[in-house]
Coordinates of C-alpha atoms in Angstrom, one line a residue:
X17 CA 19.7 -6.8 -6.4
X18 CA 22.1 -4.8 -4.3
X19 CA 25.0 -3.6 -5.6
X20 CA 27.6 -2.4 -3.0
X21 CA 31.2 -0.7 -4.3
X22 CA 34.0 -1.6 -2.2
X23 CA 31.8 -2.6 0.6
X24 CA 35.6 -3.1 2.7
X25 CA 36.9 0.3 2.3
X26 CA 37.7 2.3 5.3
X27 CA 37.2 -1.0 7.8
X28 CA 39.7 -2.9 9.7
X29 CA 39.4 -6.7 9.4
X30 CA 37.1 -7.5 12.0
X31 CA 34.6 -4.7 10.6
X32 CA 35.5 -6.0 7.2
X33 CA 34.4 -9.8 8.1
X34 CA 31.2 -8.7 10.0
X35 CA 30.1 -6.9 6.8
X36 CA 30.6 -9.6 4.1
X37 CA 29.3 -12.1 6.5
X38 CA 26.0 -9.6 6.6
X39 CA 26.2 -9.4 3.1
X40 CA 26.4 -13.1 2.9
X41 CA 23.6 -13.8 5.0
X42 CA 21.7 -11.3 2.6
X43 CA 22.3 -13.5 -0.6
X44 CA 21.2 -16.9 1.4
X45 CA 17.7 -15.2 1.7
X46 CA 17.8 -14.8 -2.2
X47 CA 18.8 -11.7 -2.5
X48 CA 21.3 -11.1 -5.5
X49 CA 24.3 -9.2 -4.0
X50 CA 26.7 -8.0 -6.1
X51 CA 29.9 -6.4 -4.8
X52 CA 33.7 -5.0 -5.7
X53 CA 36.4 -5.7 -2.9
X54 CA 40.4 -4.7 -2.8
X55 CA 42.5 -7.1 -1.3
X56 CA 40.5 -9.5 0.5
X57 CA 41.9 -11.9 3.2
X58 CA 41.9 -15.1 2.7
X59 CA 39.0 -15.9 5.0
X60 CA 36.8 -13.3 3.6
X61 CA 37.6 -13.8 -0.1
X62 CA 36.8 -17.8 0.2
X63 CA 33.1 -16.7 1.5
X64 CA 32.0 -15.4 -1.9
X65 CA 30.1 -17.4 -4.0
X66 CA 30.9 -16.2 -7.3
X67 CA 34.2 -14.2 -8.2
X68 CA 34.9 -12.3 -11.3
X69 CA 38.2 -11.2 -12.5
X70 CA 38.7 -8.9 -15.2
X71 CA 42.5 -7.9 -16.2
X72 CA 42.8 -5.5 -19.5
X73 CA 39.0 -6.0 -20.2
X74 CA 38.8 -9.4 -20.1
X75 CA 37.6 -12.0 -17.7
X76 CA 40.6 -14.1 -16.4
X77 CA 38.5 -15.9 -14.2
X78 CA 34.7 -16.3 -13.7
X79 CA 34.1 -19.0 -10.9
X80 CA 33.5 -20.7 -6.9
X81 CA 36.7 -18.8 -4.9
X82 CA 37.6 -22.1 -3.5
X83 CA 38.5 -23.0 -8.0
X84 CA 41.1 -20.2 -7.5
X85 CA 44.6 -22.6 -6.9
X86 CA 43.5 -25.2 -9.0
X87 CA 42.1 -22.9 -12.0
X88 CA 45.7 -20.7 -11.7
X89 CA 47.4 -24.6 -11.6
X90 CA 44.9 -25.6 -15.1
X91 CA 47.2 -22.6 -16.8
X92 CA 51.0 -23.4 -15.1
X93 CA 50.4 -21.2 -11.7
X94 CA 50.8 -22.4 -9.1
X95 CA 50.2 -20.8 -6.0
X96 CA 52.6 -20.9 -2.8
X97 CA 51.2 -23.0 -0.2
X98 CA 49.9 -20.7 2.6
X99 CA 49.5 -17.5 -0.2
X100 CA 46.2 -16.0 -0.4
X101 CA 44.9 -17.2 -3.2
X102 CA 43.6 -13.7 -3.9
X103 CA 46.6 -11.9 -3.6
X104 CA 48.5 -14.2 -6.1
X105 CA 45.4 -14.0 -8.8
X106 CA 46.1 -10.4 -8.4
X107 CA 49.6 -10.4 -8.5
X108 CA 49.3 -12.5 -11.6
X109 CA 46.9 -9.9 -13.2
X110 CA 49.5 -7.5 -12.7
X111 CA 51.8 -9.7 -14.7
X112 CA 54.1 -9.9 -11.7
X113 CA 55.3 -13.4 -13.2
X114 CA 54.7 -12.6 -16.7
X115 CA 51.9 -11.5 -19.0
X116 CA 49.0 -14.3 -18.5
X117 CA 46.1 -12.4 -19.3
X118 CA 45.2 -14.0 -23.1
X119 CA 45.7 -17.9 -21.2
X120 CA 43.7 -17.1 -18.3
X121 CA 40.7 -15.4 -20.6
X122 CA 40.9 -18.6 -22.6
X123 CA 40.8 -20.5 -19.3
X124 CA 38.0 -18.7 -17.9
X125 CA 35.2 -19.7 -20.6
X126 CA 35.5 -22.9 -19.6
X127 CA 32.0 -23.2 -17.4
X128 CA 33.3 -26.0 -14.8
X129 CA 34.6 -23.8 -12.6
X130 CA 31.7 -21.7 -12.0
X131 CA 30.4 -24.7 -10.0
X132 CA 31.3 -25.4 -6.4
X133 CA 34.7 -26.2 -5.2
X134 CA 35.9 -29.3 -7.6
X135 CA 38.7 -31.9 -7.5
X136 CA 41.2 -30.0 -9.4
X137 CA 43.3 -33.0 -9.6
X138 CA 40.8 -35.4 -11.4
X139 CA 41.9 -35.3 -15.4
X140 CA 39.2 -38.4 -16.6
X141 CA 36.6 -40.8 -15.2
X142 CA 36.5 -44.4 -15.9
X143 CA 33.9 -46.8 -15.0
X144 CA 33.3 -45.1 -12.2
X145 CA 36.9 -43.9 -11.0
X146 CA 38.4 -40.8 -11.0
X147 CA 42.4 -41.1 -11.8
X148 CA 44.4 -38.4 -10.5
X149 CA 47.8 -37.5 -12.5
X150 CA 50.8 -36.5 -10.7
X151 CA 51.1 -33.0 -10.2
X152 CA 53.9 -30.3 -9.3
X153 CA 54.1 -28.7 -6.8
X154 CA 56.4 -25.8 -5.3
X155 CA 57.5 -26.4 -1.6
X156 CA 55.5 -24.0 1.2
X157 CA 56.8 -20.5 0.7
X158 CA 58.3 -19.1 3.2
X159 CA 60.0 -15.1 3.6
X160 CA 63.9 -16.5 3.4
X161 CA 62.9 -19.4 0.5
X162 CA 65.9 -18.8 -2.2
X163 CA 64.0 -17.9 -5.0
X164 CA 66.4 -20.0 -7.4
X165 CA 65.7 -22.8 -5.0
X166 CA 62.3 -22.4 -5.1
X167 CA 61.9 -22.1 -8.6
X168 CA 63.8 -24.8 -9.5
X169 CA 62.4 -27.1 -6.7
X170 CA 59.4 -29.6 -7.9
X171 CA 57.9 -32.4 -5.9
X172 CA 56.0 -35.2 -7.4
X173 CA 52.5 -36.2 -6.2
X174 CA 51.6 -39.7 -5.9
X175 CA 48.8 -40.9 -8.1
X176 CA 45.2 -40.8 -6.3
X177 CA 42.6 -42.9 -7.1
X178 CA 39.2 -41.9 -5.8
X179 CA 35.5 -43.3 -6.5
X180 CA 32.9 -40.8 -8.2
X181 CA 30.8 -41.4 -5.0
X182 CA 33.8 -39.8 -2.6
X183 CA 34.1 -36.2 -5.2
X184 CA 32.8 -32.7 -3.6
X185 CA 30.8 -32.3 -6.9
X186 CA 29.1 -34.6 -9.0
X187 CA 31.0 -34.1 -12.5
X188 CA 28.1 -33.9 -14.8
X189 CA 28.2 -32.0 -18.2
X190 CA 25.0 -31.0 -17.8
X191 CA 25.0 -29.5 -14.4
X192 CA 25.9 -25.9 -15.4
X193 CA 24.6 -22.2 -14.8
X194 CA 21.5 -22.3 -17.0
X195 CA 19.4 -18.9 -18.1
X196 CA 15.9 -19.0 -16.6
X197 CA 13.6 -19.9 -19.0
X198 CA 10.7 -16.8 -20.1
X199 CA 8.3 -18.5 -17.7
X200 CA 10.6 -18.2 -14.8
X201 CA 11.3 -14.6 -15.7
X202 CA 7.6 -14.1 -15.6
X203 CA 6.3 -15.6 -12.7
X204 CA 9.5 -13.6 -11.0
X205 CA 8.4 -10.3 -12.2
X206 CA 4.7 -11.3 -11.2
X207 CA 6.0 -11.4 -7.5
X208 CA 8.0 -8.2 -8.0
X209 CA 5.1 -6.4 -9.2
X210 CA 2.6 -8.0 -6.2
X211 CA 5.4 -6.8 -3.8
X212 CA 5.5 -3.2 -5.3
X213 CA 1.6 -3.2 -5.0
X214 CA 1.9 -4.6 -1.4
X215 CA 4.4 -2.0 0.0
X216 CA 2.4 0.8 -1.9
X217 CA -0.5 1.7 0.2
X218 CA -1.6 4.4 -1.9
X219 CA -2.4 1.7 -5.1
X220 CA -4.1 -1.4 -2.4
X221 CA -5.6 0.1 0.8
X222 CA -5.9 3.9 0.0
X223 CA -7.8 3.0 -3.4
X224 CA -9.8 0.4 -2.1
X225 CA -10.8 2.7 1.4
X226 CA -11.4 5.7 -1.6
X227 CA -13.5 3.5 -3.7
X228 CA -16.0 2.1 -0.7
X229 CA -16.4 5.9 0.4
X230 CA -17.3 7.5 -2.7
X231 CA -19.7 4.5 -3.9
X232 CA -21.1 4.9 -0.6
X233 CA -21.8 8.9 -0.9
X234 CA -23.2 8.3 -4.9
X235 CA -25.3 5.7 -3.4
X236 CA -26.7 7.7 -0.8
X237 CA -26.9 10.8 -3.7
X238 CA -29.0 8.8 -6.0
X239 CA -30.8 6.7 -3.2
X240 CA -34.0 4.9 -4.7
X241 CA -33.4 6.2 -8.5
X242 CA -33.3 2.6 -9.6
X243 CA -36.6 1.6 -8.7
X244 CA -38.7 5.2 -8.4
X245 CA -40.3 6.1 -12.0
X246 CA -39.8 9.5 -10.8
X247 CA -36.2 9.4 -11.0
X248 CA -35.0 7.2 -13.7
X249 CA -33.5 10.5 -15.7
X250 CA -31.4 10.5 -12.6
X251 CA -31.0 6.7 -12.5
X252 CA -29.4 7.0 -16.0
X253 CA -27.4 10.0 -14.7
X254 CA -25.8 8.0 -12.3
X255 CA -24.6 5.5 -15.2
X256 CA -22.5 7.9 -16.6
X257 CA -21.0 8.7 -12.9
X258 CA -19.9 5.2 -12.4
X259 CA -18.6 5.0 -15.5
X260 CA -16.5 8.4 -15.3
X261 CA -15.4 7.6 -11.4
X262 CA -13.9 4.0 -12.5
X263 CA -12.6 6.0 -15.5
X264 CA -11.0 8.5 -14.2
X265 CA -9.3 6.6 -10.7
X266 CA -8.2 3.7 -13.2
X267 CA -6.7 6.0 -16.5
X268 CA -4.6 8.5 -14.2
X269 CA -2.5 6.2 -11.9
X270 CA -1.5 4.6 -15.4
X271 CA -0.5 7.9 -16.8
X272 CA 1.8 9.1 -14.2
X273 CA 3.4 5.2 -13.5
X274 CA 4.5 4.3 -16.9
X275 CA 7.1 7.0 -17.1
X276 CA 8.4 6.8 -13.9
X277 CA 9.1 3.2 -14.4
X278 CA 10.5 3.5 -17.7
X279 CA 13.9 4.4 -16.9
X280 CA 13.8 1.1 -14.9
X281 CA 12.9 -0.8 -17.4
X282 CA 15.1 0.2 -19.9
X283 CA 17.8 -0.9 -17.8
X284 CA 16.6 -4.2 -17.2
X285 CA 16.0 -4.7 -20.8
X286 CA 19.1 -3.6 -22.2
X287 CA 20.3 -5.8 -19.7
X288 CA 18.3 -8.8 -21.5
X289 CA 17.0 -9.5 -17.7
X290 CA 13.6 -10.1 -19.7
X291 CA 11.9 -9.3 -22.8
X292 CA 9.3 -6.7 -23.1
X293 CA 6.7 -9.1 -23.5
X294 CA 7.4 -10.5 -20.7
X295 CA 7.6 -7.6 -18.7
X296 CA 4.1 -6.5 -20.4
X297 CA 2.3 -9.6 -19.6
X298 CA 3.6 -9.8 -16.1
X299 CA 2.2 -5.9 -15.6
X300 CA -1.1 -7.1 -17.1
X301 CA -2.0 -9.8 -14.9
X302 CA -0.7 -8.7 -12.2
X303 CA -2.6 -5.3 -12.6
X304 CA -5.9 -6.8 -13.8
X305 CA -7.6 -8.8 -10.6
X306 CA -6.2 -6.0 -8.8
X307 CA -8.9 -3.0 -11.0
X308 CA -11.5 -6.1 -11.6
X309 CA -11.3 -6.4 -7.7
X310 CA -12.3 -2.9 -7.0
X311 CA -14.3 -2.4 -10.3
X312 CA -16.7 -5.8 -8.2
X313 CA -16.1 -3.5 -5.0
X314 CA -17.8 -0.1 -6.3
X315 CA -20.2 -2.2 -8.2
X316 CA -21.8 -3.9 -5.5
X317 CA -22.0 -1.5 -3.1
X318 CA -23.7 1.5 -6.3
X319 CA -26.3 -1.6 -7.1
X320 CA -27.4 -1.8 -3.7
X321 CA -27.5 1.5 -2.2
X322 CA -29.4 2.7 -5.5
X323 CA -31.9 0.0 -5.8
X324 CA -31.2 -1.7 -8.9
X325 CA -33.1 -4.4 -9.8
X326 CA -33.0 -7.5 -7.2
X327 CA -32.0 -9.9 -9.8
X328 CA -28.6 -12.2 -9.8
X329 CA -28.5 -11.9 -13.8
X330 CA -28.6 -8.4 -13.8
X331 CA -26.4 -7.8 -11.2
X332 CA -23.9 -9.9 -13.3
X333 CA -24.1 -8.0 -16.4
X334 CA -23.8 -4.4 -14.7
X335 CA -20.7 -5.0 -12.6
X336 CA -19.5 -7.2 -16.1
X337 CA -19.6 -3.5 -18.2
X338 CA -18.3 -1.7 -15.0
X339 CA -15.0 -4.4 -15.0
X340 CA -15.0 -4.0 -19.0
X341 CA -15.1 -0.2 -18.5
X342 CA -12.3 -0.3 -15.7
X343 CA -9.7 -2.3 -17.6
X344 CA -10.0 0.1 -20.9
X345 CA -9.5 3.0 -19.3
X346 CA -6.4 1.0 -18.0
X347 CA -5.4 -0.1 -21.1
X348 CA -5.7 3.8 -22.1
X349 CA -3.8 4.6 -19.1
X350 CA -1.0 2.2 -20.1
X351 CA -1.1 3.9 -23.8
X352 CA -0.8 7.6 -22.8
X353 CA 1.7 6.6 -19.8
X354 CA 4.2 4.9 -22.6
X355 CA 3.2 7.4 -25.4
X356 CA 3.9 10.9 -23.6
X357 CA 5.1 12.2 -20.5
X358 CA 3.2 12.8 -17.0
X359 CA 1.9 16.5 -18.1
X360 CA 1.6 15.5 -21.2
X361 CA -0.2 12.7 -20.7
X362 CA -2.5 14.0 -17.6
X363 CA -3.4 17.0 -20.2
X364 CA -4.6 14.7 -22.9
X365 CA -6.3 12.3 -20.6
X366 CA -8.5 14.5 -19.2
X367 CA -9.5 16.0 -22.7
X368 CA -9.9 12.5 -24.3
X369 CA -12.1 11.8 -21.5
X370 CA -14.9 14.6 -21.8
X371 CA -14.9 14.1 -25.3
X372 CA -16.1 10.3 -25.1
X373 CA -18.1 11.8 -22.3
X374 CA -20.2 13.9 -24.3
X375 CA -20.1 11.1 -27.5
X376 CA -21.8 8.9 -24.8
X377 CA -25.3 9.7 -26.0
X378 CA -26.6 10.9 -22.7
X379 CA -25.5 15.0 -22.9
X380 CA -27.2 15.2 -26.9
X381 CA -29.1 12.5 -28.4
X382 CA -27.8 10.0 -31.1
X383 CA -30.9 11.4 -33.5
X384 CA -29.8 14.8 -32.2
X385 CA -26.1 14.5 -34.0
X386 CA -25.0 15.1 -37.3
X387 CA -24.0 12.0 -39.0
X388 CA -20.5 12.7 -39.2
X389 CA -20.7 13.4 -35.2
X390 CA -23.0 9.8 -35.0
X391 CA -19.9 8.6 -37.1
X392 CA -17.5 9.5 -34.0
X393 CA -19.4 8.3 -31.2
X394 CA -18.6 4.6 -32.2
X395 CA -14.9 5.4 -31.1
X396 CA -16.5 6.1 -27.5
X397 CA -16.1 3.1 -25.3
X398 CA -18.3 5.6 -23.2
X399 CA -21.1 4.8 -25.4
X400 CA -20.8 1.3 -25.1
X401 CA -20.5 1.1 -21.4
X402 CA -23.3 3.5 -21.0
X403 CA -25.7 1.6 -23.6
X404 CA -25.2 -1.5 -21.9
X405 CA -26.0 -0.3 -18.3
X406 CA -29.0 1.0 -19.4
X407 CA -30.1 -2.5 -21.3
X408 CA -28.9 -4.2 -17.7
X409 CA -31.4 -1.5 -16.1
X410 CA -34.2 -1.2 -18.4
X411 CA -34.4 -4.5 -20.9
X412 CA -35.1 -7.7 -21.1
X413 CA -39.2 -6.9 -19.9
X414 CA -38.6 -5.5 -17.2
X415 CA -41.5 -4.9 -14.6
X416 CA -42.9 -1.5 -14.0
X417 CA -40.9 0.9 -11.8
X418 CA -42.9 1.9 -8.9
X419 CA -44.8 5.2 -9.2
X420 CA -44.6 7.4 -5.6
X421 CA -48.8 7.9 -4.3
X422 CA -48.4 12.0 -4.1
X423 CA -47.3 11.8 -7.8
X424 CA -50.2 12.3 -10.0
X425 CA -48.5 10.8 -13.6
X426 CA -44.9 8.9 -13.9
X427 CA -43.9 9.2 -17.5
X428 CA -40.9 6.6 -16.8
X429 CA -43.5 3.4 -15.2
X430 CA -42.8 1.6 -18.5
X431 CA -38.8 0.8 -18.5
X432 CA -39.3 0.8 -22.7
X433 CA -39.9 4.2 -22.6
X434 CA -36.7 5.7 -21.6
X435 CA -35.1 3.1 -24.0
X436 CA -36.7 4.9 -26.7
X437 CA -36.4 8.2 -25.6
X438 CA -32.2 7.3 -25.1
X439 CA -32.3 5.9 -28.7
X440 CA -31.3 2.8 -26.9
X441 CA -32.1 -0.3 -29.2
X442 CA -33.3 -3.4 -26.9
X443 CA -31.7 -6.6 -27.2
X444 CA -28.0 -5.0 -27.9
X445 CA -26.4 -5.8 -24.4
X446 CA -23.8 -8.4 -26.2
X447 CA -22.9 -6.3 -28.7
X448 CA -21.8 -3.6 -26.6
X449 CA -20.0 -6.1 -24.5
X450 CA -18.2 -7.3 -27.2
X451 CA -17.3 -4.1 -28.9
X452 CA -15.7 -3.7 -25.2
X453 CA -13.8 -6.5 -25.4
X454 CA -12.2 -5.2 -29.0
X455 CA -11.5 -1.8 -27.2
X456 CA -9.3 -3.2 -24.7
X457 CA -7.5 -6.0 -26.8
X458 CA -7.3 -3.1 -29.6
X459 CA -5.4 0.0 -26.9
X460 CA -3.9 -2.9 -24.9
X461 CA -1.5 -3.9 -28.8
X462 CA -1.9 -0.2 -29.2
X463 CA -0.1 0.1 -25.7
X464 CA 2.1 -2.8 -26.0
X465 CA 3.6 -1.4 -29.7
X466 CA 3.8 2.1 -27.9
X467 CA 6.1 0.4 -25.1
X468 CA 8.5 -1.2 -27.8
X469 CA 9.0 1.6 -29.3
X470 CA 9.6 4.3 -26.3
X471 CA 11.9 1.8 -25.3
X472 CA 14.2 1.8 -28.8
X473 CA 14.2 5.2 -28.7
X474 CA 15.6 5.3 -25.6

């Protein structure tokens, strides 16, 4: 929406015309323009689409600019013949010819004449033929009319008869300014947000460029760790690297978005543009394919350059965790972004983070931990994700890794052996998955609550 104040002011006609044509042309490529204008000319005020009229705050008239005569003529007013039409409804505001301004508000709720320019003239329809009554109307105004004359003066209007084929504008009830429905609102701030992400290279084409960079340089880090006995330690390692890079890039951006984009959307909603939900639904999906599509970026390119097991299945379930993995961490972002500010926020973030980081099960062993420390790690989704990347590398009888010639013993040939050693039980990929799953529909309500409630505040 643009809204322009007094978009005429300064300008001499010509300059005057050029810009409301622009602005014109602006709103026929559906752009909502919205603009406040002192005295128009006649020329100019008949090319807005929608005037609005307030006088004492209330709306005397809400309508097409070509409704003006016949909406003044509805209420008694009738406009000179050759009088801008704008200058008289201000005149009349200004209770120049008496005060007006409680008829006129009554007048103005009447939704009819916010359509285009009707037949002001047509009082009923009968099968199919609109009668016209006779009307009064003053003679053509003119600088040396006697006003006593002119006052006084009526002239009676033959009755016309006209089919409903022949009106302007089809005179249906029905065919009035309707609120978009929830849907509409939706799919509309679905394209907002998909332009935002467009025009904002930093989210699309910096991010992706980042993310094929640094999973090529952990790729070439950890080279052959997924298939050389010697390094699976490192292999494992590099689990917890994917899973604090996808982390980390996805929870941050969230943090520092959600509060500059609140003041936005408080507007909007106080406005009643949309509901919250709507608005939060909208920022999911359109936010989602957009971290699933980078999470399936990263993933490919790690499973590759590292070696991982040359099997479709497998591939499936570790870029599956890395996805589950990605959209937490933006459901967290989402939370902290809506629950505190941008320090705040960033400060927590980072600490929540090495805490599930070290709750993971990689740093100190699960049958290393206290049981009231065991008892915390199941809040990790770290643990989780890290748990089922190891089952993707390690389970489901997996062959042997391959043990180098010019090593003498590989400890790590069996893949059930670092499963054991992790405390890792076999078999308990779903699980994780699922628990997952719960993590993100649990912060994403978390989130959404979070939202309402900054929001009310406000």
């Amino acid at each position: 929406m643009r809204l322009a104040t007094s978009s005429d002011s300064g300008l001499d006609s010509s300059s005057s015309l050029y810009t409301i044509k622009l602005l014109q042309g602006l709103a026929r490529e559906g752009r909502t323009i919205v603009c406040t204008i002192h005295q128009p000319s006649a020329t100019v005020y008949e090319m807005f689409d929608h005037v609005y009229v307030l006088a004492e705050g209330h709306c005397v008239y809400q309508g097409s600019a070509l409704n003006t005569v016949p909406y003044l003529r509805s209420v008694g007013l009738h406009c000179p013949a050759y009088h801008n039409a704008a200058d008289y409804l201000l005149e009349v505001t200004n209770k120049e010819y008496g005060n007006f301004t409680k008829a006129l508000a009554k007048a103005a709720t009447d939704p009819s004449w916010r359509l285009g320019p009707l037949v002001p003239v047509v009082d009923r329809l009968a099968g199919g033929v609109a009668v016209a009554t006779s009307l009064v109307c003053p003679p053509a105004y003119d600088s040396n009319h006697n006003d006593a004359i002119y006052q006084g003066h009526r002239k009676e209007v033959e009755p016309l008869t006209v089919t409903v084929e022949q009106l302007p504008v089809k005179m249906d009830q029905q065919h009035q300014q309707r609120r978009p429905s929830e849907f509409a609102k939706l799919l509309i701030l679905m394209k907002r947000s998909n332009i935002q992400l467009y025009r904002d290279w930093t989210v699309t084409h910096l991010k992706l460029f980042v993310h094929i960079v640094c999973a090529i340089v952990i790729g070439l880090l950890f080279g052959d760790s997924g298939i050389n006995a010697t390094k699976s330690i490192s292999n494992v390692a590099s689990f917890l690297v994917h899973i604090l890079y996808l982390w980390y890039t996805t929870l941050m951006p969230g943090v520092l978005k959600y509060p500059y984009e609140m003041n936005i959307l408080k507007k909007e909603s106080f406005n009643r543009w949309y509901k919250i939900r709507t608005y939060f639904v909208a920022s999911m999906l359109t936010s989602l394919p957009v971290q699933i599509f980078f999470s399936i970026v990263y993933a490919s390119i790690v499973y590759a350059m590292t070696y991982q097991p040359c099997e479709l299945e497998r591939y499936l379930m570790f870029t599956a965790v890395l996805v589950l993995n990605t959209i937490v961490a933006d459901g967290f972002g989402l939370f902290l972004g809506t629950f505190l500010n941008e320090i705040n926020g960033t400060f927590i973030g980072a600490i929540m983070t090495c805490f599930m980081f070290v709750f993971c099960g990689f740093l100190i062993m699960f049958s290393h931990m206290s049981d009231a420390m065991r008892g915390i790690s199941y809040l990790s989704s770290h643990r989780y994700s890290f748990e089922a990347l190891v089952l993707t590398a390690y389970d489901d009888s997996r062959t042997d890794l391959v043990c180098p010639k010019d090593e003498m013993y590989c400890h790590y040939v069996k893949a059930n052996t670092i499963l054991r050693e992790l405390g890792v039980v076999s078999g308990n990929y779903l699980f994780n998955v699922v628990t997952l799953v719960v993590h993100f529909v649990a912060i994403k309500v978390v989130g959404f609550w979070t939202l309402k409630r900054k929001l009310r505040m406000g």
